Amino acid sequence: MHSHTDYLWFDTKKRHELVNITDRVAGIVAASQVQEGLCLVSAMHITAGIWVNDEESGLKHDVMEWLEHLAPAGDYRHHQTGEDNADAHLKRTLVHHQVILPITAGALDLGPWEQVFYAEFDGCRKKRVVVKILGE
Amino acid sequence: MHSHTDYLWFDTKKRHELVNITDRVAGIVAASQVQEGLCLVSAMHITAGIWVNDEESGLKHDVMEWLEHLAPAGDYRHHQTGEDNADAHLKRTLVHHQVILPITAGALDLGPWEQVFYAEFDGCRKKRVVVKILGE
Amino acid sequence: MHSHTDYLWFDTKKRHELVNITDRVAGIVAASQVQEGLCLVSAMHITAGIWVNDEESGLKHDVMEWLEHLAPAGDYRHHQTGEDNADAHLKRTLVHHQVILPITAGALDLGPWEQVFYAEFDGCRKKRVVVKILGE
């Protein structure tokens, strides 16, 4: 068995952003030399998520608008602590904060349109994603 | 360590459908001969998901109606590409597109009512699910 | 390769409850002696989930209120079976019912504010969570 761990750092320019990280994750998979296995990609900060979907600008706009509709910025109890980002915690919950990518024959085994996005909902600060690979 | 990969194909008759795949996944687990491990079941198309819940027709109706309420068909920017299925991308996001099933003593280690469903939101076309098992 | 399986039992006093299980999961990881691996934490009952987020009472109140808004208690087809908990099935779907935690250097590799919660949406009865560790 072989394991491999790496971290991706983000510091987005905008508060809300979808960053396509497919190539970066593929690079970590290649570095791991794992041929058959599972690759966890998980946002370590609780106001960001990981989203697997289409690299299409209209859809990316749609999903962010829709998340704002379902989990709007506004007044929350969490803000009594001095924070202003409760909606980002909720948006991360909807998108989910992690994904497991299968590795087959040494590469990410993705569907034809599957792309992996880091979904930032409270950006403009340094944040981390863990990539953990287990396999052979 | 042992790994095993298989794919399930779907071509649903209806645009929206919940297909119980528990037995098919259990069959792949048996074929893998893995006794202790993890089994990833992940929809490879970005308008379908995997849902673990109850095999009860009323509830299955409820969840599809509720998803339509939270992520309705309608007018989206994504449709400027000629597509008409943005809502299916959003529904997949709510349900999540994958699950990890534990394997204990050679079988799926599920709770008493846990059943695994392929959740199709834009059907009537061929689509794939990857099943990847890692264990010993 | 090494695997380790354990179960956590819950019997909450309230119907809706968020129970911080980070230390209990960390204890299982320690007992497993796995140094590098993946730890699945998955609710085995279909009206409960696993949520990774902040241990902050205001936010915990916010998320439960928000789930009630998006998946309200009410009248559902599922209730024709005699059940009254369809909303709990939907709330579990939003939160998702499982998480994979990375294990690095023998410990949970969590972000600075990541805490693991058992999210009960239909409590006051005995329920189980499976913890399955795979690694080396």
mmCIF file of C-alpha atoms in Angstrom:
data_model
loop_
_atom_site.group_PDB
_atom_site.id
_atom_site.type_symbol
_atom_site.label_atom_id
_atom_site.label_comp_id
_atom_site.label_asym_id
_atom_site.label_seq_id
_atom_site.Cartn_x
_atom_site.Cartn_y
_atom_site.Cartn_z
ATOM 1 C CA MET A 1 0.000 0.000 0.000
ATOM 2 C CA HIS A 2 1.103 3.509 -0.732
ATOM 3 C CA SER A 3 -0.101 6.825 0.653
ATOM 4 C CA HIS A 4 0.666 10.355 -0.446
ATOM 5 C CA THR A 5 -0.353 13.678 1.090
ATOM 6 C CA ASP A 6 -0.187 17.169 -0.312
ATOM 7 C CA TYR A 7 -1.860 20.519 0.315
ATOM 8 C CA LEU A 8 -3.098 23.211 -2.042
ATOM 9 C CA TRP A 9 -3.122 26.824 -0.902
ATOM 10 C CA PHE A 10 -5.606 29.454 -2.032
ATOM 11 C CA ASP A 11 -5.873 33.185 -1.544
ATOM 12 C CA THR A 12 -8.626 34.265 -3.911
ATOM 13 C CA LYS A 13 -9.002 37.828 -5.144
ATOM 14 C CA LYS A 14 -12.774 37.701 -4.809
ATOM 15 C CA ARG A 15 -14.920 36.699 -1.860
ATOM 16 C CA HIS A 16 -16.785 34.130 -3.997
ATOM 17 C CA GLU A 17 -14.862 32.142 -6.562
ATOM 18 C CA LEU A 18 -14.797 28.772 -8.309
ATOM 19 C CA VAL A 19 -11.201 27.722 -9.036
ATOM 20 C CA ASN A 20 -10.659 24.776 -11.366
ATOM 21 C CA ILE A 21 -8.079 22.566 -9.645
ATOM 22 C CA THR A 22 -8.363 19.460 -11.833
ATOM 23 C CA ASP A 23 -4.861 19.798 -13.275
ATOM 24 C CA ARG A 24 -3.289 20.490 -9.903
ATOM 25 C CA VAL A 25 -4.920 17.410 -8.390
ATOM 26 C CA ALA A 26 -3.892 15.346 -11.433
ATOM 27 C CA GLY A 27 -0.323 16.518 -10.859
ATOM 28 C CA ILE A 28 -0.402 15.293 -7.261
ATOM 29 C CA VAL A 29 -1.800 11.949 -8.425
ATOM 30 C CA ALA A 30 1.061 11.634 -10.924
ATOM 31 C CA ALA A 31 3.622 12.517 -8.224
ATOM 32 C CA SER A 32 2.157 9.858 -5.910
ATOM 33 C CA GLN A 33 2.839 7.113 -8.483
ATOM 34 C CA VAL A 34 -0.313 5.382 -7.268
ATOM 35 C CA GLN A 35 -1.819 3.293 -10.077
ATOM 36 C CA GLU A 36 -5.070 2.164 -8.425
ATOM 37 C CA GLY A 37 -6.551 4.027 -5.513
ATOM 38 C CA LEU A 38 -8.672 6.744 -4.002
ATOM 39 C CA CYS A 39 -7.833 10.446 -3.835
ATOM 40 C CA LEU A 40 -9.521 12.598 -1.194
ATOM 41 C CA VAL A 41 -9.743 16.327 -1.930
ATOM 42 C CA SER A 42 -11.105 18.171 1.099
ATOM 43 C CA ALA A 43 -11.375 21.866 1.996
ATOM 44 C CA MET A 44 -9.793 22.397 5.428
ATOM 45 C CA HIS A 45 -11.531 25.717 6.047
ATOM 46 C CA ILE A 46 -15.178 25.637 6.930
ATOM 47 C CA THR A 47 -16.305 28.340 4.519
ATOM 48 C CA ALA A 48 -15.085 26.606 1.351
ATOM 49 C CA GLY A 49 -16.080 23.459 -0.498
ATOM 50 C CA ILE A 50 -15.136 21.174 -3.367
ATOM 51 C CA TRP A 51 -17.495 20.934 -6.331
ATOM 52 C CA VAL A 52 -17.284 18.473 -9.219
ATOM 53 C CA ASN A 53 -19.117 19.726 -12.254
ATOM 54 C CA ASP A 54 -18.838 21.354 -15.666
ATOM 55 C CA GLU A 55 -16.243 23.953 -16.749
ATOM 56 C CA GLU A 56 -18.862 26.215 -18.323
ATOM 57 C CA SER A 57 -18.990 29.880 -17.379
ATOM 58 C CA GLY A 58 -22.794 30.181 -17.564
ATOM 59 C CA LEU A 59 -23.320 27.218 -15.257
ATOM 60 C CA LYS A 60 -20.674 28.491 -12.851
ATOM 61 C CA HIS A 61 -22.561 31.777 -12.672
ATOM 62 C CA ASP A 62 -25.850 29.879 -12.205
ATOM 63 C CA VAL A 63 -24.586 27.769 -9.319
ATOM 64 C CA MET A 64 -23.195 30.741 -7.405
ATOM 65 C CA GLU A 65 -26.425 32.707 -7.894
ATOM 66 C CA TRP A 66 -28.466 29.694 -6.806
ATOM 67 C CA LEU A 67 -26.343 29.184 -3.678
ATOM 68 C CA GLU A 68 -26.888 32.847 -2.821
ATOM 69 C CA HIS A 69 -30.607 32.252 -3.175
ATOM 70 C CA LEU A 70 -30.664 29.153 -0.939
ATOM 71 C CA ALA A 71 -28.112 30.387 1.611
ATOM 72 C CA PRO A 72 -28.181 34.176 1.399
ATOM 73 C CA ALA A 73 -25.848 36.594 3.067
ATOM 74 C CA GLY A 74 -27.770 38.268 5.885
ATOM 75 C CA ASP A 75 -28.274 38.348 9.577
ATOM 76 C CA TYR A 76 -27.307 35.229 11.518
ATOM 77 C CA ARG A 77 -26.646 34.383 15.163
ATOM 78 C CA HIS A 78 -23.086 33.451 14.229
ATOM 79 C CA HIS A 79 -22.467 37.150 13.587
ATOM 80 C CA GLN A 80 -22.801 37.909 17.301
ATOM 81 C CA THR A 81 -19.233 36.553 17.520
ATOM 82 C CA GLY A 82 -18.054 39.359 15.242
ATOM 83 C CA GLU A 83 -18.019 37.142 12.127
ATOM 84 C CA ASP A 84 -20.009 38.077 9.023
ATOM 85 C CA ASN A 85 -19.739 34.851 7.044
ATOM 86 C CA ALA A 86 -22.455 32.489 8.315
ATOM 87 C CA ASP A 87 -23.820 32.210 4.782
ATOM 88 C CA ALA A 88 -20.449 30.863 3.637
ATOM 89 C CA HIS A 89 -20.703 28.021 6.172
ATOM 90 C CA LEU A 90 -24.141 27.175 4.776
ATOM 91 C CA LYS A 91 -23.053 27.398 1.135
ATOM 92 C CA ARG A 92 -20.174 25.010 1.878
ATOM 93 C CA THR A 93 -22.695 22.635 3.411
ATOM 94 C CA LEU A 94 -24.824 22.616 0.238
ATOM 95 C CA VAL A 95 -21.877 22.066 -2.120
ATOM 96 C CA HIS A 96 -20.206 19.655 0.332
ATOM 97 C CA HIS A 97 -16.628 20.215 1.305
ATOM 98 C CA GLN A 98 -14.936 17.201 -0.172
ATOM 99 C CA VAL A 99 -14.809 14.653 -2.941
ATOM 100 C CA ILE A 100 -13.172 11.278 -3.470
ATOM 101 C CA LEU A 101 -11.703 10.833 -6.931
ATOM 102 C CA PRO A 102 -10.938 7.338 -8.201
ATOM 103 C CA ILE A 103 -7.468 6.662 -9.607
ATOM 104 C CA THR A 104 -7.347 4.030 -12.343
ATOM 105 C CA ALA A 105 -4.256 3.093 -14.368
ATOM 106 C CA GLY A 106 -2.303 5.905 -12.743
ATOM 107 C CA ALA A 107 -4.698 8.745 -13.596
ATOM 108 C CA LEU A 108 -7.882 10.401 -12.327
ATOM 109 C CA ASP A 109 -10.822 8.295 -13.511
ATOM 110 C CA LEU A 110 -13.264 11.124 -14.280
ATOM 111 C CA GLY A 111 -16.309 11.287 -16.523
ATOM 112 C CA PRO A 112 -16.121 13.259 -19.776
ATOM 113 C CA TRP A 113 -17.203 16.575 -18.238
ATOM 114 C CA GLU A 114 -16.174 16.140 -14.629
ATOM 115 C CA GLN A 115 -13.922 18.959 -13.473
ATOM 116 C CA VAL A 116 -12.900 19.594 -9.870
ATOM 117 C CA PHE A 117 -13.432 23.061 -8.404
ATOM 118 C CA TYR A 118 -12.343 24.705 -5.204
ATOM 119 C CA ALA A 119 -15.444 26.660 -4.176
ATOM 120 C CA GLU A 120 -14.559 29.719 -2.130
ATOM 121 C CA PHE A 121 -17.369 31.482 -0.258
ATOM 122 C CA ASP A 122 -15.340 33.752 2.018
ATOM 123 C CA GLY A 123 -12.113 34.484 0.219
ATOM 124 C CA CYS A 124 -9.364 37.097 0.224
ATOM 125 C CA ARG A 125 -7.482 35.109 2.848
ATOM 126 C CA LYS A 126 -5.108 32.136 2.834
ATOM 127 C CA LYS A 127 -6.818 28.764 2.947
ATOM 128 C CA ARG A 128 -5.836 25.160 2.452
ATOM 129 C CA VAL A 129 -7.134 21.997 0.800
ATOM 130 C CA VAL A 130 -5.772 18.575 1.728
ATOM 131 C CA VAL A 131 -5.192 15.977 -0.992
ATOM 132 C CA LYS A 132 -4.721 12.480 0.424
ATOM 133 C CA ILE A 133 -4.110 9.493 -1.817
ATOM 134 C CA LEU A 134 -4.317 5.842 -0.799
ATOM 135 C CA GLY A 135 -3.627 2.983 -3.172
ATOM 136 C CA GLU A 136 -1.023 0.780 -4.749
ATOM 137 C CA MET B 1 -3.882 -4.411 -0.602
ATOM 138 C CA HIS B 2 -6.437 -5.150 -3.238
ATOM 139 C CA SER B 3 -8.296 -2.852 -5.617
ATOM 140 C CA HIS B 4 -11.210 -3.528 -7.911
ATOM 141 C CA THR B 5 -12.907 -1.270 -10.466
ATOM 142 C CA ASP B 6 -16.176 -1.666 -12.273
ATOM 143 C CA TYR B 7 -18.701 0.545 -14.047
ATOM 144 C CA LEU B 8 -22.484 0.559 -14.086
ATOM 145 C CA TRP B 9 -24.322 1.824 -17.170
ATOM 146 C CA PHE B 10 -27.698 3.530 -17.137
ATOM 147 C CA ASP B 11 -30.100 4.626 -19.843
ATOM 148 C CA THR B 12 -33.260 5.563 -17.986
ATOM 149 C CA LYS B 13 -36.657 5.700 -19.663
ATOM 150 C CA LYS B 14 -37.621 8.860 -17.784
ATOM 151 C CA ARG B 15 -35.773 12.142 -17.407
ATOM 152 C CA HIS B 16 -35.953 11.918 -13.596
ATOM 153 C CA GLU B 17 -35.519 8.551 -11.951
ATOM 154 C CA LEU B 18 -34.247 6.903 -8.780
ATOM 155 C CA VAL B 19 -32.769 3.480 -9.552
ATOM 156 C CA ASN B 20 -31.993 1.178 -6.622
ATOM 157 C CA ILE B 21 -28.480 -0.170 -7.284
ATOM 158 C CA THR B 22 -27.784 -1.767 -3.889
ATOM 159 C CA ASP B 23 -27.749 -5.327 -5.238
ATOM 160 C CA ARG B 24 -25.594 -4.426 -8.220
ATOM 161 C CA VAL B 25 -23.030 -2.737 -5.965
ATOM 162 C CA ALA B 26 -23.152 -5.697 -3.557
ATOM 163 C CA GLY B 27 -22.415 -7.978 -6.511
ATOM 164 C CA ILE B 28 -19.325 -5.958 -7.414
ATOM 165 C CA VAL B 29 -18.179 -6.098 -3.778
ATOM 166 C CA ALA B 30 -18.573 -9.889 -3.818
ATOM 167 C CA ALA B 31 -16.635 -10.140 -7.100
ATOM 168 C CA SER B 32 -13.806 -8.045 -5.636
ATOM 169 C CA GLN B 33 -13.269 -10.575 -2.816
ATOM 170 C CA VAL B 34 -12.349 -7.645 -0.567
ATOM 171 C CA GLN B 35 -13.165 -8.469 3.066
ATOM 172 C CA GLU B 36 -12.418 -5.120 4.725
ATOM 173 C CA GLY B 37 -12.385 -1.902 2.748
ATOM 174 C CA LEU B 38 -14.049 1.098 1.207
ATOM 175 C CA CYS B 39 -16.256 1.148 -1.884
ATOM 176 C CA LEU B 40 -16.655 4.387 -3.809
ATOM 177 C CA VAL B 41 -19.813 4.725 -5.926
ATOM 178 C CA SER B 42 -19.658 7.904 -7.997
ATOM 179 C CA ALA B 43 -21.765 9.243 -10.866
ATOM 180 C CA MET B 44 -19.442 10.144 -13.765
ATOM 181 C CA HIS B 45 -21.978 12.404 -15.467
ATOM 182 C CA ILE B 46 -22.574 15.802 -13.969
ATOM 183 C CA THR B 47 -26.365 15.687 -14.047
ATOM 184 C CA ALA B 48 -26.734 12.555 -11.909
ATOM 185 C CA GLY B 49 -26.009 11.709 -8.296
ATOM 186 C CA ILE B 50 -25.924 8.893 -5.761
ATOM 187 C CA TRP B 51 -28.409 8.936 -2.886
ATOM 188 C CA VAL B 52 -28.422 6.653 0.134
ATOM 189 C CA ASN B 53 -31.826 6.484 1.725
ATOM 190 C CA ASP B 54 -35.025 4.488 2.141
ATOM 191 C CA GLU B 55 -36.673 2.224 -0.484
ATOM 192 C CA GLU B 56 -40.120 3.723 0.091
ATOM 193 C CA SER B 57 -42.135 4.991 -2.852
ATOM 194 C CA GLY B 58 -43.727 7.912 -1.003
ATOM 195 C CA LEU B 59 -40.376 9.209 0.196
ATOM 196 C CA LYS B 60 -38.868 8.790 -3.268
ATOM 197 C CA HIS B 61 -41.692 10.907 -4.642
ATOM 198 C CA ASP B 62 -41.162 13.455 -1.849
ATOM 199 C CA VAL B 63 -37.449 13.854 -2.483
ATOM 200 C CA MET B 64 -37.867 14.383 -6.221
ATOM 201 C CA GLU B 65 -40.628 16.954 -5.658
ATOM 202 C CA TRP B 66 -38.500 18.716 -3.039
ATOM 203 C CA LEU B 67 -35.476 18.823 -5.341
ATOM 204 C CA GLU B 68 -37.678 20.359 -8.024
ATOM 205 C CA HIS B 69 -38.728 22.993 -5.503
ATOM 206 C CA LEU B 70 -35.156 23.856 -4.424
ATOM 207 C CA ALA B 71 -33.566 23.564 -7.870
ATOM 208 C CA PRO B 72 -36.385 24.108 -10.356
ATOM 209 C CA ALA B 73 -36.249 23.666 -14.097
ATOM 210 C CA GLY B 74 -36.291 27.132 -15.642
ATOM 211 C CA ASP B 75 -34.176 29.744 -17.296
ATOM 212 C CA TYR B 76 -30.446 29.617 -16.588
ATOM 213 C CA ARG B 77 -27.337 31.143 -18.165
ATOM 214 C CA HIS B 78 -26.100 27.635 -18.892
ATOM 215 C CA HIS B 79 -28.885 27.357 -21.460
ATOM 216 C CA GLN B 80 -27.188 29.952 -23.664
ATOM 217 C CA THR B 81 -24.906 27.061 -24.692
ATOM 218 C CA GLY B 82 -27.930 25.231 -26.120
ATOM 219 C CA GLU B 83 -28.323 22.995 -23.058
ATOM 220 C CA ASP B 84 -31.589 22.859 -21.119
ATOM 221 C CA ASN B 85 -30.487 20.943 -18.049
ATOM 222 C CA ALA B 86 -28.930 23.449 -15.618
ATOM 223 C CA ASP B 87 -31.416 22.367 -12.961
ATOM 224 C CA ALA B 88 -30.072 18.816 -13.213
ATOM 225 C CA HIS B 89 -26.562 20.079 -12.372
ATOM 226 C CA LEU B 90 -27.997 21.800 -9.300
ATOM 227 C CA LYS B 91 -30.085 18.818 -8.209
ATOM 228 C CA ARG B 92 -26.984 16.609 -8.418
ATOM 229 C CA THR B 93 -25.193 19.124 -6.209
ATOM 230 C CA LEU B 94 -27.888 18.892 -3.516
ATOM 231 C CA VAL B 95 -28.006 15.091 -3.493
ATOM 232 C CA HIS B 96 -24.216 14.840 -3.903
ATOM 233 C CA HIS B 97 -22.797 12.706 -6.646
ATOM 234 C CA GLN B 98 -21.047 10.002 -4.698
ATOM 235 C CA VAL B 99 -20.959 7.835 -1.632
ATOM 236 C CA ILE B 100 -18.385 5.692 0.140
ATOM 237 C CA LEU B 101 -19.763 2.398 1.395
ATOM 238 C CA PRO B 102 -17.870 0.464 4.058
ATOM 239 C CA ILE B 103 -17.119 -3.211 3.428
ATOM 240 C CA THR B 104 -16.949 -5.376 6.560
ATOM 241 C CA ALA B 105 -16.534 -9.164 6.597
ATOM 242 C CA GLY B 106 -16.841 -9.270 2.818
ATOM 243 C CA ALA B 107 -20.168 -7.436 2.508
ATOM 244 C CA LEU B 108 -21.580 -3.913 2.392
ATOM 245 C CA ASP B 109 -21.827 -2.650 5.967
ATOM 246 C CA LEU B 110 -25.114 -0.737 5.654
ATOM 247 C CA GLY B 111 -27.655 0.358 8.233
ATOM 248 C CA PRO B 112 -31.029 -1.419 8.395
ATOM 249 C CA TRP B 113 -32.752 0.894 5.894
ATOM 250 C CA GLU B 114 -29.822 2.166 3.862
ATOM 251 C CA GLN B 115 -30.323 1.556 0.157
ATOM 252 C CA VAL B 116 -28.161 2.994 -2.607
ATOM 253 C CA PHE B 117 -29.843 4.853 -5.462
ATOM 254 C CA TYR B 118 -28.606 6.174 -8.760
ATOM 255 C CA ALA B 119 -30.363 9.547 -9.017
ATOM 256 C CA GLU B 120 -30.937 10.562 -12.624
ATOM 257 C CA PHE B 121 -31.933 14.175 -13.309
ATOM 258 C CA ASP B 122 -31.404 14.306 -17.086
ATOM 259 C CA GLY B 123 -31.971 10.829 -18.372
ATOM 260 C CA CYS B 124 -32.895 9.074 -21.613
ATOM 261 C CA ARG B 125 -29.214 8.831 -22.511
ATOM 262 C CA LYS B 126 -26.340 6.476 -21.678
ATOM 263 C CA LYS B 127 -24.466 7.347 -18.503
ATOM 264 C CA ARG B 128 -21.938 5.706 -16.269
ATOM 265 C CA VAL B 129 -21.192 5.230 -12.574
ATOM 266 C CA VAL B 130 -17.756 4.153 -11.368
ATOM 267 C CA VAL B 131 -17.455 1.657 -8.505
ATOM 268 C CA LYS B 132 -13.954 1.561 -7.021
ATOM 269 C CA ILE B 133 -13.064 -0.740 -4.151
ATOM 270 C CA LEU B 134 -9.933 -0.553 -2.014
ATOM 271 C CA GLY B 135 -9.203 -2.972 0.789
ATOM 272 C CA GLU B 136 -7.791 -6.296 1.767
ATOM 273 C CA MET C 1 -2.450 -2.435 4.794
ATOM 274 C CA HIS C 2 -4.483 -2.133 7.937
ATOM 275 C CA SER C 3 -8.219 -1.709 8.480
ATOM 276 C CA HIS C 4 -10.163 -0.909 11.600
ATOM 277 C CA THR C 5 -13.917 -0.729 12.178
ATOM 278 C CA ASP C 6 -15.876 0.691 15.057
ATOM 279 C CA TYR C 7 -19.386 1.977 15.710
ATOM 280 C CA LEU C 8 -20.690 4.918 17.677
ATOM 281 C CA TRP C 9 -24.133 4.734 19.277
ATOM 282 C CA PHE C 10 -26.434 7.677 19.844
ATOM 283 C CA ASP C 11 -29.706 8.140 21.672
ATOM 284 C CA THR C 12 -30.260 11.878 21.761
ATOM 285 C CA LYS C 13 -32.530 13.567 24.259
ATOM 286 C CA LYS C 14 -33.888 15.963 21.639
ATOM 287 C CA ARG C 15 -35.349 15.262 18.229
ATOM 288 C CA HIS C 16 -32.837 17.645 16.570
ATOM 289 C CA GLU C 17 -29.300 17.748 17.858
ATOM 290 C CA LEU C 18 -25.723 18.367 16.774
ATOM 291 C CA VAL C 19 -23.314 16.189 18.765
ATOM 292 C CA ASN C 20 -19.604 16.951 18.511
ATOM 293 C CA ILE C 21 -17.893 13.586 17.937
ATOM 294 C CA THR C 22 -14.407 14.809 17.006
ATOM 295 C CA ASP C 23 -12.749 13.391 20.126
ATOM 296 C CA ARG C 24 -14.533 10.065 19.862
ATOM 297 C CA VAL C 25 -13.442 9.666 16.241
ATOM 298 C CA ALA C 26 -9.898 10.716 17.167
ATOM 299 C CA GLY C 27 -9.911 8.012 19.829
ATOM 300 C CA ILE C 28 -10.862 5.377 17.269
ATOM 301 C CA VAL C 29 -8.094 6.611 14.967
ATOM 302 C CA ALA C 30 -5.587 6.287 17.824
ATOM 303 C CA ALA C 31 -6.831 2.768 18.622
ATOM 304 C CA SER C 32 -6.437 1.767 14.963
ATOM 305 C CA GLN C 33 -2.714 2.618 15.041
ATOM 306 C CA VAL C 34 -3.026 3.699 11.417
ATOM 307 C CA GLN C 35 -0.437 6.378 10.611
ATOM 308 C CA GLU C 36 -1.492 7.329 7.069
ATOM 309 C CA GLY C 37 -4.973 6.653 5.798
ATOM 310 C CA LEU C 38 -8.613 7.515 5.338
ATOM 311 C CA CYS C 39 -11.328 7.414 7.990
ATOM 312 C CA LEU C 40 -14.945 7.106 6.893
ATOM 313 C CA VAL C 41 -17.566 8.373 9.360
ATOM 314 C CA SER C 42 -21.047 7.525 8.080
ATOM 315 C CA ALA C 43 -24.503 7.690 9.673
ATOM 316 C CA MET C 44 -26.178 4.293 9.278
ATOM 317 C CA HIS C 45 -29.692 5.622 9.886
ATOM 318 C CA ILE C 46 -31.318 7.545 7.106
ATOM 319 C CA THR C 47 -32.557 10.453 9.189
ATOM 320 C CA ALA C 48 -29.139 11.511 10.495
ATOM 321 C CA GLY C 49 -26.035 12.966 8.905
ATOM 322 C CA ILE C 50 -22.427 13.948 9.552
ATOM 323 C CA TRP C 51 -21.486 17.628 9.389
ATOM 324 C CA VAL C 52 -17.976 19.071 9.496
ATOM 325 C CA ASN C 53 -17.994 22.670 10.606
ATOM 326 C CA ASP C 54 -17.398 25.099 13.439
ATOM 327 C CA GLU C 55 -18.018 24.465 17.165
ATOM 328 C CA GLU C 56 -19.851 27.750 17.646
ATOM 329 C CA SER C 57 -23.270 27.791 19.293
ATOM 330 C CA GLY C 58 -24.675 30.618 17.165
ATOM 331 C CA LEU C 59 -23.726 28.906 13.918
ATOM 332 C CA LYS C 60 -25.097 25.584 15.142
ATOM 333 C CA HIS C 61 -28.398 27.330 15.834
ATOM 334 C CA ASP C 62 -28.247 28.990 12.394
ATOM 335 C CA VAL C 63 -27.671 25.763 10.493
ATOM 336 C CA MET C 64 -30.544 23.943 12.199
ATOM 337 C CA GLU C 65 -32.909 26.872 11.577
ATOM 338 C CA TRP C 66 -31.788 27.058 7.959
ATOM 339 C CA LEU C 67 -32.305 23.311 7.438
ATOM 340 C CA GLU C 68 -35.807 23.699 8.857
ATOM 341 C CA HIS C 69 -36.412 26.456 6.316
ATOM 342 C CA LEU C 70 -35.144 24.441 3.321
ATOM 343 C CA ALA C 71 -36.581 21.088 4.407
ATOM 344 C CA PRO C 72 -39.480 21.900 6.722
ATOM 345 C CA ALA C 73 -41.462 19.497 8.814
ATOM 346 C CA GLY C 74 -44.887 19.152 7.198
ATOM 347 C CA ASP C 75 -47.060 16.936 5.112
ATOM 348 C CA TYR C 76 -45.287 14.404 2.907
ATOM 349 C CA ARG C 77 -46.306 11.276 0.998
ATOM 350 C CA HIS C 78 -43.891 9.286 3.156
ATOM 351 C CA HIS C 79 -46.249 9.897 6.070
ATOM 352 C CA GLN C 80 -48.890 7.676 4.468
ATOM 353 C CA THR C 81 -46.744 4.803 5.794
ATOM 354 C CA GLY C 82 -47.371 6.024 9.347
ATOM 355 C CA GLU C 83 -44.020 7.798 9.591
ATOM 356 C CA ASP C 84 -43.799 11.496 10.428
ATOM 357 C CA ASN C 85 -40.136 12.157 9.661
ATOM 358 C CA ALA C 86 -39.839 12.803 5.911
ATOM 359 C CA ASP C 87 -38.241 16.166 6.637
ATOM 360 C CA ALA C 88 -35.459 14.378 8.533
ATOM 361 C CA HIS C 89 -34.641 12.334 5.411
ATOM 362 C CA LEU C 90 -34.385 15.575 3.428
ATOM 363 C CA LYS C 91 -32.302 17.383 6.054
ATOM 364 C CA ARG C 92 -29.858 14.460 6.072
ATOM 365 C CA THR C 93 -29.626 14.771 2.293
ATOM 366 C CA LEU C 94 -28.657 18.461 2.531
ATOM 367 C CA VAL C 95 -26.020 17.949 5.216
ATOM 368 C CA HIS C 96 -24.844 14.684 3.631
ATOM 369 C CA HIS C 97 -24.613 11.591 5.730
ATOM 370 C CA GLN C 98 -20.906 10.936 5.734
ATOM 371 C CA VAL C 99 -17.421 12.349 5.665
ATOM 372 C CA ILE C 100 -13.946 11.034 4.938
ATOM 373 C CA LEU C 101 -11.305 12.332 7.328
ATOM 374 C CA PRO C 102 -7.637 12.115 6.343
ATOM 375 C CA ILE C 103 -5.216 10.555 8.834
ATOM 376 C CA THR C 104 -1.672 11.946 8.694
ATOM 377 C CA ALA C 105 1.145 11.027 11.085
ATOM 378 C CA GLY C 106 -1.258 8.995 13.187
ATOM 379 C CA ALA C 107 -3.851 11.724 13.798
ATOM 380 C CA LEU C 108 -6.875 13.334 12.150
ATOM 381 C CA ASP C 109 -5.577 15.872 9.635
ATOM 382 C CA LEU C 110 -8.217 18.580 10.164
ATOM 383 C CA GLY C 111 -8.206 22.293 9.459
ATOM 384 C CA PRO C 112 -7.985 24.749 12.371
ATOM 385 C CA TRP C 113 -11.762 24.982 12.902
ATOM 386 C CA GLU C 114 -12.953 21.674 11.490
ATOM 387 C CA GLN C 115 -15.020 19.752 14.014
ATOM 388 C CA VAL C 116 -17.059 16.631 13.249
ATOM 389 C CA PHE C 117 -20.720 16.543 14.262
ATOM 390 C CA TYR C 118 -23.311 13.829 14.345
ATOM 391 C CA ALA C 119 -26.414 15.598 13.029
ATOM 392 C CA GLU C 120 -29.583 14.064 14.409
ATOM 393 C CA PHE C 121 -32.880 15.022 12.772
ATOM 394 C CA ASP C 122 -35.188 12.386 14.278
ATOM 395 C CA GLY C 123 -33.727 11.485 17.641
ATOM 396 C CA CYS C 124 -34.871 9.983 20.929
ATOM 397 C CA ARG C 125 -34.051 6.523 19.628
ATOM 398 C CA LYS C 126 -30.919 4.388 19.326
ATOM 399 C CA LYS C 127 -28.891 4.956 16.193
ATOM 400 C CA ARG C 128 -25.478 4.026 14.904
ATOM 401 C CA VAL C 129 -22.578 5.568 13.015
ATOM 402 C CA VAL C 130 -19.909 3.418 11.371
ATOM 403 C CA VAL C 131 -16.264 4.481 11.534
ATOM 404 C CA LYS C 132 -14.094 2.597 9.054
ATOM 405 C CA ILE C 133 -10.358 3.242 8.771
ATOM 406 C CA LEU C 134 -8.110 2.088 5.960
ATOM 407 C CA GLY C 135 -4.398 2.798 5.863
ATOM 408 C CA GLU C 136 -0.958 1.735 6.950
#
